Amino acid sequence: MKRRAVMALPAVALGSRLSGLPEARAAAGFESPSVDAGNLPVFAEQLKAELTFPMAWRAREGNFPAWRRRARAKVEELLWQPPDATPFDVEIVDDQPGDGYRKRLLLFNVTRHSRVRASMLVPDGPGPFPAALLLHDHGARFDIGKEKMIEPWYDETRRVSAQGWADKYFSGRFVGAQLVARGYAVLAVDALGWGDRGGLVYDNQQALASNFYNLGSSLAGLVAREDARAAALLASLPEVNPHRVAAVGFSMGGFRAWQVAALSDHIAATVSACWMTGLREMMVPGNNTLRGQSAFYMLHPGLWRHLDIPDVASIAAPRPMFVTDGAEDPLFTAAGVGVAHDKLRAVWNSQRAGHRLTTTIWPGLGHVFVAEMQDAAYAWLDRQL
């Protein structure tokens, strides 16, 4: 067998080609650097261009219920969490009178693996009442979860922390107190890592998520599945009208609100504050998502190759949805919010349900759900339920 002679390249010359200026490296035929300062690959724009969202609803398809079934099935597939029919086995462990309502702590099986404690407020009177599943935010604050939405009467330390949170984001109000005063039964449950299910710190979120992946599962998928289970639980309670259950959330809770509406027919109306954008428009230098960590609670691997973020929310159509944000929200670009609202509007309009979708942007406000935003959202919810 003949062998081709290979000329040895002098070490100095080779080193100069591999460690020289970016222009020299590019001339040598490879990328340098291959990852930019925002933790994006240098070919990120090419990857974005490949995100064509082929499963998005297109009115020319004509059969919206069939599209909803296909789209929901795709989301369900990529949760990496199988459906769970474990009996809830509800146990009320605390029941106290409040000001026109009852304050309850209850235990239930949120999945086959986890029994959790939830807080609930129920208006005085015979019922059944309209109800709201309250979905807490991320906020890099893990000692309080459900307590961000319903003031904790059972723990003074958490009560002080939760009041500080309400002062910062909610004009000093608790969402649960506002809604129970309007006649809603409300329920709040900790996501994994918060409140009673705590023990997490910010820098460990990626490790937690990767360990879920190694176990053939998904952290974001678990959150989605648990929220759907909580919605089913709430609809099953005797104090609740099962046809009048809403999902209400802020920030990551806003994401969870439209997500659970997409996945659960128990949700009759949705209020989502400060989490809606187009995916491509969100993935820009400086965006919080590019840091990883908290993003893993909302990351379903592969999903965005099929559906954009507002496409997933649109699975809830034509049921009523209220999507709101501040114009100065630093987490979402104006372009991203605009694209998302346009996509949502096109879907609801295609179903002659444009009157059931409200999208609002509040000038001068940031990543908050303050009193004027709440009042508009709650008045809207009253009209729906």
JSON list of N, CA, C and O in Angstrom, two decimals, residues 223-272:
[
{"chain": "A", "resi": 223, "resn": "VAL", "atom": "N", "xyz": [-43.20, 21.62, 36.72]},
{"chain": "A", "resi": 223, "resn": "VAL", "atom": "CA", "xyz": [-43.97, 22.79, 37.13]},
{"chain": "A", "resi": 223, "resn": "VAL", "atom": "C", "xyz": [-45.28, 22.85, 36.34]},
{"chain": "A", "resi": 223, "resn": "VAL", "atom": "O", "xyz": [-46.36, 23.09, 36.90]},
{"chain": "A", "resi": 224, "resn": "ALA", "atom": "N", "xyz": [-45.19, 22.63, 35.03]},
{"chain": "A", "resi": 224, "resn": "ALA", "atom": "CA", "xyz": [-46.39, 22.67, 34.20]},
{"chain": "A", "resi": 224, "resn": "ALA", "atom": "C", "xyz": [-47.39, 21.60, 34.61]},
{"chain": "A", "resi": 224, "resn": "ALA", "atom": "O", "xyz": [-48.60, 21.86, 34.72]},
{"chain": "A", "resi": 225, "resn": "ARG", "atom": "N", "xyz": [-46.91, 20.39, 34.85]},
{"chain": "A", "resi": 225, "resn": "ARG", "atom": "CA", "xyz": [-47.81, 19.30, 35.23]},
{"chain": "A", "resi": 225, "resn": "ARG", "atom": "C", "xyz": [-48.43, 19.56, 36.60]},
{"chain": "A", "resi": 225, "resn": "ARG", "atom": "O", "xyz": [-49.63, 19.34, 36.80]},
{"chain": "A", "resi": 226, "resn": "GLU", "atom": "N", "xyz": [-47.63, 20.06, 37.54]},
{"chain": "A", "resi": 226, "resn": "GLU", "atom": "CA", "xyz": [-48.17, 20.34, 38.87]},
{"chain": "A", "resi": 226, "resn": "GLU", "atom": "C", "xyz": [-49.21, 21.45, 38.83]},
{"chain": "A", "resi": 226, "resn": "GLU", "atom": "O", "xyz": [-50.22, 21.39, 39.56]},
{"chain": "A", "resi": 227, "resn": "ASP", "atom": "N", "xyz": [-49.00, 22.46, 38.00]},
{"chain": "A", "resi": 227, "resn": "ASP", "atom": "CA", "xyz": [-50.00, 23.54, 37.91]},
{"chain": "A", "resi": 227, "resn": "ASP", "atom": "C", "xyz": [-51.31, 23.01, 37.34]},
{"chain": "A", "resi": 227, "resn": "ASP", "atom": "O", "xyz": [-52.40, 23.41, 37.80]},
{"chain": "A", "resi": 228, "resn": "ALA", "atom": "N", "xyz": [-51.23, 22.13, 36.35]},
{"chain": "A", "resi": 228, "resn": "ALA", "atom": "CA", "xyz": [-52.46, 21.54, 35.81]},
{"chain": "A", "resi": 228, "resn": "ALA", "atom": "C", "xyz": [-53.16, 20.69, 36.86]},
{"chain": "A", "resi": 228, "resn": "ALA", "atom": "O", "xyz": [-54.40, 20.68, 36.95]},
{"chain": "A", "resi": 229, "resn": "ARG", "atom": "N", "xyz": [-52.39, 19.99, 37.67]},
{"chain": "A", "resi": 229, "resn": "ARG", "atom": "CA", "xyz": [-52.98, 19.20, 38.76]},
{"chain": "A", "resi": 229, "resn": "ARG", "atom": "C", "xyz": [-53.63, 20.10, 39.80]},
{"chain": "A", "resi": 229, "resn": "ARG", "atom": "O", "xyz": [-54.72, 19.81, 40.32]},
{"chain": "A", "resi": 230, "resn": "ALA", "atom": "N", "xyz": [-52.99, 21.22, 40.12]},
{"chain": "A", "resi": 230, "resn": "ALA", "atom": "CA", "xyz": [-53.57, 22.15, 41.09]},
{"chain": "A", "resi": 230, "resn": "ALA", "atom": "C", "xyz": [-54.88, 22.73, 40.57]},
{"chain": "A", "resi": 230, "resn": "ALA", "atom": "O", "xyz": [-55.83, 22.94, 41.33]},
{"chain": "A", "resi": 231, "resn": "ALA", "atom": "N", "xyz": [-54.93, 23.02, 39.27]},
{"chain": "A", "resi": 231, "resn": "ALA", "atom": "CA", "xyz": [-56.17, 23.52, 38.67]},
{"chain": "A", "resi": 231, "resn": "ALA", "atom": "C", "xyz": [-57.27, 22.48, 38.79]},
{"chain": "A", "resi": 231, "resn": "ALA", "atom": "O", "xyz": [-58.43, 22.81, 39.11]},
{"chain": "A", "resi": 232, "resn": "ALA", "atom": "N", "xyz": [-56.94, 21.22, 38.55]},
{"chain": "A", "resi": 232, "resn": "ALA", "atom": "CA", "xyz": [-57.93, 20.15, 38.67]},
{"chain": "A", "resi": 232, "resn": "ALA", "atom": "C", "xyz": [-58.40, 20.00, 40.11]},
{"chain": "A", "resi": 232, "resn": "ALA", "atom": "O", "xyz": [-59.60, 19.78, 40.37]},
{"chain": "A", "resi": 233, "resn": "LEU", "atom": "N", "xyz": [-57.47, 20.10, 41.04]},
{"chain": "A", "resi": 233, "resn": "LEU", "atom": "CA", "xyz": [-57.85, 20.03, 42.45]},
{"chain": "A", "resi": 233, "resn": "LEU", "atom": "C", "xyz": [-58.83, 21.15, 42.80]},
{"chain": "A", "resi": 233, "resn": "LEU", "atom": "O", "xyz": [-59.89, 20.91, 43.41]},
{"chain": "A", "resi": 234, "resn": "LEU", "atom": "N", "xyz": [-58.48, 22.38, 42.43]},
{"chain": "A", "resi": 234, "resn": "LEU", "atom": "CA", "xyz": [-59.33, 23.52, 42.78]},
{"chain": "A", "resi": 234, "resn": "LEU", "atom": "C", "xyz": [-60.72, 23.34, 42.21]},
{"chain": "A", "resi": 234, "resn": "LEU", "atom": "O", "xyz": [-61.73, 23.59, 42.89]},
{"chain": "A", "resi": 235, "resn": "ALA", "atom": "N", "xyz": [-60.82, 22.89, 40.97]},
{"chain": "A", "resi": 235, "resn": "ALA", "atom": "CA", "xyz": [-62.13, 22.70, 40.34]},
{"chain": "A", "resi": 235, "resn": "ALA", "atom": "C", "xyz": [-62.93, 21.60, 41.02]},
{"chain": "A", "resi": 235, "resn": "ALA", "atom": "O", "xyz": [-64.17, 21.59, 40.92]},
{"chain": "A", "resi": 236, "resn": "SER", "atom": "N", "xyz": [-62.24, 20.69, 41.72]},
{"chain": "A", "resi": 236, "resn": "SER", "atom": "CA", "xyz": [-62.94, 19.56, 42.35]},
{"chain": "A", "resi": 236, "resn": "SER", "atom": "C", "xyz": [-63.49, 19.87, 43.73]},
{"chain": "A", "resi": 236, "resn": "SER", "atom": "O", "xyz": [-64.29, 19.09, 44.27]},
{"chain": "A", "resi": 237, "resn": "LEU", "atom": "N", "xyz": [-63.10, 20.99, 44.34]},
{"chain": "A", "resi": 237, "resn": "LEU", "atom": "CA", "xyz": [-63.49, 21.28, 45.72]},
{"chain": "A", "resi": 237, "resn": "LEU", "atom": "C", "xyz": [-64.95, 21.68, 45.79]},
{"chain": "A", "resi": 237, "resn": "LEU", "atom": "O", "xyz": [-65.46, 22.40, 44.91]},
{"chain": "A", "resi": 238, "resn": "PRO", "atom": "N", "xyz": [-65.66, 21.26, 46.83]},
{"chain": "A", "resi": 238, "resn": "PRO", "atom": "CA", "xyz": [-67.10, 21.52, 46.90]},
{"chain": "A", "resi": 238, "resn": "PRO", "atom": "C", "xyz": [-67.46, 23.00, 46.99]},
{"chain": "A", "resi": 238, "resn": "PRO", "atom": "O", "xyz": [-68.57, 23.39, 46.61]},
{"chain": "A", "resi": 239, "resn": "GLU", "atom": "N", "xyz": [-66.54, 23.84, 47.47]},
{"chain": "A", "resi": 239, "resn": "GLU", "atom": "CA", "xyz": [-66.82, 25.27, 47.59]},
{"chain": "A", "resi": 239, "resn": "GLU", "atom": "C", "xyz": [-66.69, 26.00, 46.27]},
{"chain": "A", "resi": 239, "resn": "GLU", "atom": "O", "xyz": [-67.02, 27.19, 46.18]},
{"chain": "A", "resi": 240, "resn": "VAL", "atom": "N", "xyz": [-66.22, 25.32, 45.24]},
{"chain": "A", "resi": 240, "resn": "VAL", "atom": "CA", "xyz": [-65.84, 25.98, 43.99]},
{"chain": "A", "resi": 240, "resn": "VAL", "atom": "C", "xyz": [-66.79, 25.60, 42.85]},
{"chain": "A", "resi": 240, "resn": "VAL", "atom": "O", "xyz": [-67.14, 24.43, 42.69]},
{"chain": "A", "resi": 241, "resn": "ASN", "atom": "N", "xyz": [-67.18, 26.59, 42.05]},
{"chain": "A", "resi": 241, "resn": "ASN", "atom": "CA", "xyz": [-67.90, 26.34, 40.81]},
{"chain": "A", "resi": 241, "resn": "ASN", "atom": "C", "xyz": [-66.88, 25.88, 39.77]},
{"chain": "A", "resi": 241, "resn": "ASN", "atom": "O", "xyz": [-66.02, 26.65, 39.36]},
{"chain": "A", "resi": 242, "resn": "PRO", "atom": "N", "xyz": [-66.94, 24.63, 39.33]},
{"chain": "A", "resi": 242, "resn": "PRO", "atom": "CA", "xyz": [-65.88, 24.09, 38.46]},
{"chain": "A", "resi": 242, "resn": "PRO", "atom": "C", "xyz": [-65.83, 24.73, 37.08]},
{"chain": "A", "resi": 242, "resn": "PRO", "atom": "O", "xyz": [-64.84, 24.56, 36.36]},
{"chain": "A", "resi": 243, "resn": "HIS", "atom": "N", "xyz": [-66.87, 25.47, 36.72]},
{"chain": "A", "resi": 243, "resn": "HIS", "atom": "CA", "xyz": [-66.91, 26.11, 35.41]},
{"chain": "A", "resi": 243, "resn": "HIS", "atom": "C", "xyz": [-66.42, 27.56, 35.46]},
{"chain": "A", "resi": 243, "resn": "HIS", "atom": "O", "xyz": [-66.42, 28.24, 34.43]},
{"chain": "A", "resi": 244, "resn": "ARG", "atom": "N", "xyz": [-66.01, 28.01, 36.64]},
{"chain": "A", "resi": 244, "resn": "ARG", "atom": "CA", "xyz": [-65.62, 29.41, 36.81]},
{"chain": "A", "resi": 244, "resn": "ARG", "atom": "C", "xyz": [-64.29, 29.51, 37.56]},
{"chain": "A", "resi": 244, "resn": "ARG", "atom": "O", "xyz": [-64.17, 30.20, 38.56]},
{"chain": "A", "resi": 245, "resn": "VAL", "atom": "N", "xyz": [-63.28, 28.81, 37.05]},
{"chain": "A", "resi": 245, "resn": "VAL", "atom": "CA", "xyz": [-61.96, 28.80, 37.66]},
{"chain": "A", "resi": 245, "resn": "VAL", "atom": "C", "xyz": [-61.00, 29.59, 36.78]},
{"chain": "A", "resi": 245, "resn": "VAL", "atom": "O", "xyz": [-60.90, 29.34, 35.57]},
{"chain": "A", "resi": 246, "resn": "ALA", "atom": "N", "xyz": [-60.29, 30.53, 37.37]},
{"chain": "A", "resi": 246, "resn": "ALA", "atom": "CA", "xyz": [-59.32, 31.36, 36.65]},
{"chain": "A", "resi": 246, "resn": "ALA", "atom": "C", "xyz": [-57.90, 30.99, 37.07]},
{"chain": "A", "resi": 246, "resn": "ALA", "atom": "O", "xyz": [-57.67, 30.42, 38.14]},
{"chain": "A", "resi": 247, "resn": "ALA", "atom": "N", "xyz": [-56.93, 31.33, 36.22]},
{"chain": "A", "resi": 247, "resn": "ALA", "atom": "CA", "xyz": [-55.51, 31.29, 36.57]},
{"chain": "A", "resi": 247, "resn": "ALA", "atom": "C", "xyz": [-55.01, 32.72, 36.59]},
{"chain": "A", "resi": 247, "resn": "ALA", "atom": "O", "xyz": [-55.25, 33.48, 35.65]},
{"chain": "A", "resi": 248, "resn": "VAL", "atom": "N", "xyz": [-54.33, 33.09, 37.67]},
{"chain": "A", "resi": 248, "resn": "VAL", "atom": "CA", "xyz": [-53.84, 34.46, 37.84]},
{"chain": "A", "resi": 248, "resn": "VAL", "atom": "C", "xyz": [-52.38, 34.40, 38.29]},
{"chain": "A", "resi": 248, "resn": "VAL", "atom": "O", "xyz": [-52.06, 33.73, 39.28]},
{"chain": "A", "resi": 249, "resn": "GLY", "atom": "N", "xyz": [-51.48, 35.08, 37.55]},
{"chain": "A", "resi": 249, "resn": "GLY", "atom": "CA", "xyz": [-50.08, 35.04, 37.93]},
{"chain": "A", "resi": 249, "resn": "GLY", "atom": "C", "xyz": [-49.31, 36.26, 37.47]},
{"chain": "A", "resi": 249, "resn": "GLY", "atom": "O", "xyz": [-49.71, 36.96, 36.54]},
{"chain": "A", "resi": 250, "resn": "PHE", "atom": "N", "xyz": [-48.19, 36.49, 38.14]},
{"chain": "A", "resi": 250, "resn": "PHE", "atom": "CA", "xyz": [-47.29, 37.61, 37.85]},
{"chain": "A", "resi": 250, "resn": "PHE", "atom": "C", "xyz": [-45.89, 37.09, 37.58]},
{"chain": "A", "resi": 250, "resn": "PHE", "atom": "O", "xyz": [-45.40, 36.19, 38.26]},
{"chain": "A", "resi": 251, "resn": "SER", "atom": "N", "xyz": [-45.22, 37.65, 36.56]},
{"chain": "A", "resi": 251, "resn": "SER", "atom": "CA", "xyz": [-43.85, 37.29, 36.20]},
{"chain": "A", "resi": 251, "resn": "SER", "atom": "C", "xyz": [-43.80, 35.81, 35.84]},
{"chain": "A", "resi": 251, "resn": "SER", "atom": "O", "xyz": [-44.58, 35.38, 34.98]},
{"chain": "A", "resi": 252, "resn": "MET", "atom": "N", "xyz": [-42.93, 35.01, 36.45]},
{"chain": "A", "resi": 252, "resn": "MET", "atom": "CA", "xyz": [-42.96, 33.58, 36.14]},
{"chain": "A", "resi": 252, "resn": "MET", "atom": "C", "xyz": [-44.35, 33.02, 36.36]},
{"chain": "A", "resi": 252, "resn": "MET", "atom": "O", "xyz": [-44.79, 32.09, 35.67]},
{"chain": "A", "resi": 253, "resn": "GLY", "atom": "N", "xyz": [-45.08, 33.57, 37.34]},
{"chain": "A", "resi": 253, "resn": "GLY", "atom": "CA", "xyz": [-46.46, 33.16, 37.54]},
{"chain": "A", "resi": 253, "resn": "GLY", "atom": "C", "xyz": [-47.36, 33.53, 36.38]},
{"chain": "A", "resi": 253, "resn": "GLY", "atom": "O", "xyz": [-48.34, 32.85, 36.10]},
{"chain": "A", "resi": 254, "resn": "GLY", "atom": "N", "xyz": [-47.01, 34.64, 35.66]},
{"chain": "A", "resi": 254, "resn": "GLY", "atom": "CA", "xyz": [-47.76, 34.99, 34.46]},
{"chain": "A", "resi": 254, "resn": "GLY", "atom": "C", "xyz": [-47.54, 33.97, 33.36]},
{"chain": "A", "resi": 254, "resn": "GLY", "atom": "O", "xyz": [-48.47, 33.59, 32.65]},
{"chain": "A", "resi": 255, "resn": "PHE", "atom": "N", "xyz": [-46.29, 33.52, 33.21]},
{"chain": "A", "resi": 255, "resn": "PHE", "atom": "CA", "xyz": [-45.97, 32.41, 32.29]},
{"chain": "A", "resi": 255, "resn": "PHE", "atom": "C", "xyz": [-46.78, 31.19, 32.67]},
{"chain": "A", "resi": 255, "resn": "PHE", "atom": "O", "xyz": [-47.41, 30.53, 31.83]},
{"chain": "A", "resi": 256, "resn": "ARG", "atom": "N", "xyz": [-46.76, 30.85, 33.94]},
{"chain": "A", "resi": 256, "resn": "ARG", "atom": "CA", "xyz": [-47.47, 29.66, 34.41]},
{"chain": "A", "resi": 256, "resn": "ARG", "atom": "C", "xyz": [-48.98, 29.79, 34.20]},
{"chain": "A", "resi": 256, "resn": "ARG", "atom": "O", "xyz": [-49.66, 28.77, 33.96]},
{"chain": "A", "resi": 257, "resn": "ALA", "atom": "N", "xyz": [-49.50, 31.01, 34.28]},
{"chain": "A", "resi": 257, "resn": "ALA", "atom": "CA", "xyz": [-50.95, 31.21, 34.13]},
{"chain": "A", "resi": 257, "resn": "ALA", "atom": "C", "xyz": [-51.41, 30.85, 32.73]},
{"chain": "A", "resi": 257, "resn": "ALA", "atom": "O", "xyz": [-52.35, 30.08, 32.54]},
{"chain": "A", "resi": 258, "resn": "TRP", "atom": "N", "xyz": [-50.75, 31.42, 31.70]},
{"chain": "A", "resi": 258, "resn": "TRP", "atom": "CA", "xyz": [-51.22, 31.07, 30.35]},
{"chain": "A", "resi": 258, "resn": "TRP", "atom": "C", "xyz": [-50.82, 29.66, 29.98]},
{"chain": "A", "resi": 258, "resn": "TRP", "atom": "O", "xyz": [-51.50, 28.99, 29.18]},
{"chain": "A", "resi": 259, "resn": "GLN", "atom": "N", "xyz": [-49.74, 29.14, 30.56]},
{"chain": "A", "resi": 259, "resn": "GLN", "atom": "CA", "xyz": [-49.36, 27.76, 30.29]},
{"chain": "A", "resi": 259, "resn": "GLN", "atom": "C", "xyz": [-50.38, 26.78, 30.82]},
{"chain": "A", "resi": 259, "resn": "GLN", "atom": "O", "xyz": [-50.78, 25.83, 30.12]},
{"chain": "A", "resi": 260, "resn": "VAL", "atom": "N", "xyz": [-50.84, 26.99, 32.05]},
{"chain": "A", "resi": 260, "resn": "VAL", "atom": "CA", "xyz": [-51.84, 26.06, 32.60]},
{"chain": "A", "resi": 260, "resn": "VAL", "atom": "C", "xyz": [-53.17, 26.21, 31.86]},
{"chain": "A", "resi": 260, "resn": "VAL", "atom": "O", "xyz": [-53.90, 25.22, 31.69]},
{"chain": "A", "resi": 261, "resn": "ALA", "atom": "N", "xyz": [-53.48, 27.41, 31.38]},
{"chain": "A", "resi": 261, "resn": "ALA", "atom": "CA", "xyz": [-54.69, 27.56, 30.57]},
{"chain": "A", "resi": 261, "resn": "ALA", "atom": "C", "xyz": [-54.58, 26.78, 29.27]},
{"chain": "A", "resi": 261, "resn": "ALA", "atom": "O", "xyz": [-55.58, 26.23, 28.78]},
{"chain": "A", "resi": 262, "resn": "ALA", "atom": "N", "xyz": [-53.37, 26.71, 28.71]},
{"chain": "A", "resi": 262, "resn": "ALA", "atom": "CA", "xyz": [-53.17, 25.95, 27.49]},
{"chain": "A", "resi": 262, "resn": "ALA", "atom": "C", "xyz": [-53.28, 24.45, 27.73]},
{"chain": "A", "resi": 262, "resn": "ALA", "atom": "O", "xyz": [-53.73, 23.70, 26.85]},
{"chain": "A", "resi": 263, "resn": "LEU", "atom": "N", "xyz": [-52.90, 24.00, 28.93]},
{"chain": "A", "resi": 263, "resn": "LEU", "atom": "CA", "xyz": [-52.84, 22.57, 29.21]},
{"chain": "A", "resi": 263, "resn": "LEU", "atom": "C", "xyz": [-54.06, 22.02, 29.93]},
{"chain": "A", "resi": 263, "resn": "LEU", "atom": "O", "xyz": [-54.25, 20.80, 29.96]},
{"chain": "A", "resi": 264, "resn": "SER", "atom": "N", "xyz": [-54.88, 22.88, 30.52]},
{"chain": "A", "resi": 264, "resn": "SER", "atom": "CA", "xyz": [-55.99, 22.41, 31.35]},
{"chain": "A", "resi": 264, "resn": "SER", "atom": "C", "xyz": [-57.30, 23.07, 30.94]},
{"chain": "A", "resi": 264, "resn": "SER", "atom": "O", "xyz": [-57.41, 24.30, 30.92]},
{"chain": "A", "resi": 265, "resn": "ASP", "atom": "N", "xyz": [-58.29, 22.25, 30.66]},
{"chain": "A", "resi": 265, "resn": "ASP", "atom": "CA", "xyz": [-59.62, 22.78, 30.36]},
{"chain": "A", "resi": 265, "resn": "ASP", "atom": "C", "xyz": [-60.37, 23.20, 31.61]},
{"chain": "A", "resi": 265, "resn": "ASP", "atom": "O", "xyz": [-61.49, 23.72, 31.51]},
{"chain": "A", "resi": 266, "resn": "HIS", "atom": "N", "xyz": [-59.78, 23.00, 32.78]},
{"chain": "A", "resi": 266, "resn": "HIS", "atom": "CA", "xyz": [-60.40, 23.50, 34.01]},
{"chain": "A", "resi": 266, "resn": "HIS", "atom": "C", "xyz": [-60.32, 25.02, 34.11]},
{"chain": "A", "resi": 266, "resn": "HIS", "atom": "O", "xyz": [-61.07, 25.63, 34.88]},
{"chain": "A", "resi": 267, "resn": "ILE", "atom": "N", "xyz": [-59.39, 25.64, 33.37]},
{"chain": "A", "resi": 267, "resn": "ILE", "atom": "CA", "xyz": [-59.20, 27.09, 33.45]},
{"chain": "A", "resi": 267, "resn": "ILE", "atom": "C", "xyz": [-60.15, 27.78, 32.47]},
{"chain": "A", "resi": 267, "resn": "ILE", "atom": "O", "xyz": [-60.07, 27.58, 31.26]},
{"chain": "A", "resi": 268, "resn": "ALA", "atom": "N", "xyz": [-61.05, 28.61, 33.03]},
{"chain": "A", "resi": 268, "resn": "ALA", "atom": "CA", "xyz": [-62.05, 29.29, 32.21]},
{"chain": "A", "resi": 268, "resn": "ALA", "atom": "C", "xyz": [-61.61, 30.68, 31.79]},
{"chain": "A", "resi": 268, "resn": "ALA", "atom": "O", "xyz": [-62.16, 31.24, 30.83]},
{"chain": "A", "resi": 269, "resn": "ALA", "atom": "N", "xyz": [-60.66, 31.28, 32.50]},
{"chain": "A", "resi": 269, "resn": "ALA", "atom": "CA", "xyz": [-60.17, 32.62, 32.17]},
{"chain": "A", "resi": 269, "resn": "ALA", "atom": "C", "xyz": [-58.78, 32.78, 32.77]},
{"chain": "A", "resi": 269, "resn": "ALA", "atom": "O", "xyz": [-58.44, 32.13, 33.77]},
{"chain": "A", "resi": 270, "resn": "THR", "atom": "N", "xyz": [-57.99, 33.66, 32.16]},
{"chain": "A", "resi": 270, "resn": "THR", "atom": "CA", "xyz": [-56.58, 33.79, 32.55]},
{"chain": "A", "resi": 270, "resn": "THR", "atom": "C", "xyz": [-56.20, 35.25, 32.69]},
{"chain": "A", "resi": 270, "resn": "THR", "atom": "O", "xyz": [-56.54, 36.07, 31.83]},
{"chain": "A", "resi": 271, "resn": "VAL", "atom": "N", "xyz": [-55.48, 35.57, 33.78]},
{"chain": "A", "resi": 271, "resn": "VAL", "atom": "CA", "xyz": [-54.83, 36.87, 33.94]},
{"chain": "A", "resi": 271, "resn": "VAL", "atom": "C", "xyz": [-53.33, 36.63, 34.04]},
{"chain": "A", "resi": 271, "resn": "VAL", "atom": "O", "xyz": [-52.86, 35.97, 34.98]},
{"chain": "A", "resi": 272, "resn": "SER", "atom": "N", "xyz": [-52.59, 37.14, 33.06]},
{"chain": "A", "resi": 272, "resn": "SER", "atom": "CA", "xyz": [-51.13, 36.97, 33.02]},
{"chain": "A", "resi": 272, "resn": "SER", "atom": "C", "xyz": [-50.48, 38.34, 33.03]},
{"chain": "A", "resi": 272, "resn": "SER", "atom": "O", "xyz": [-50.66, 39.13, 32.10]}
]
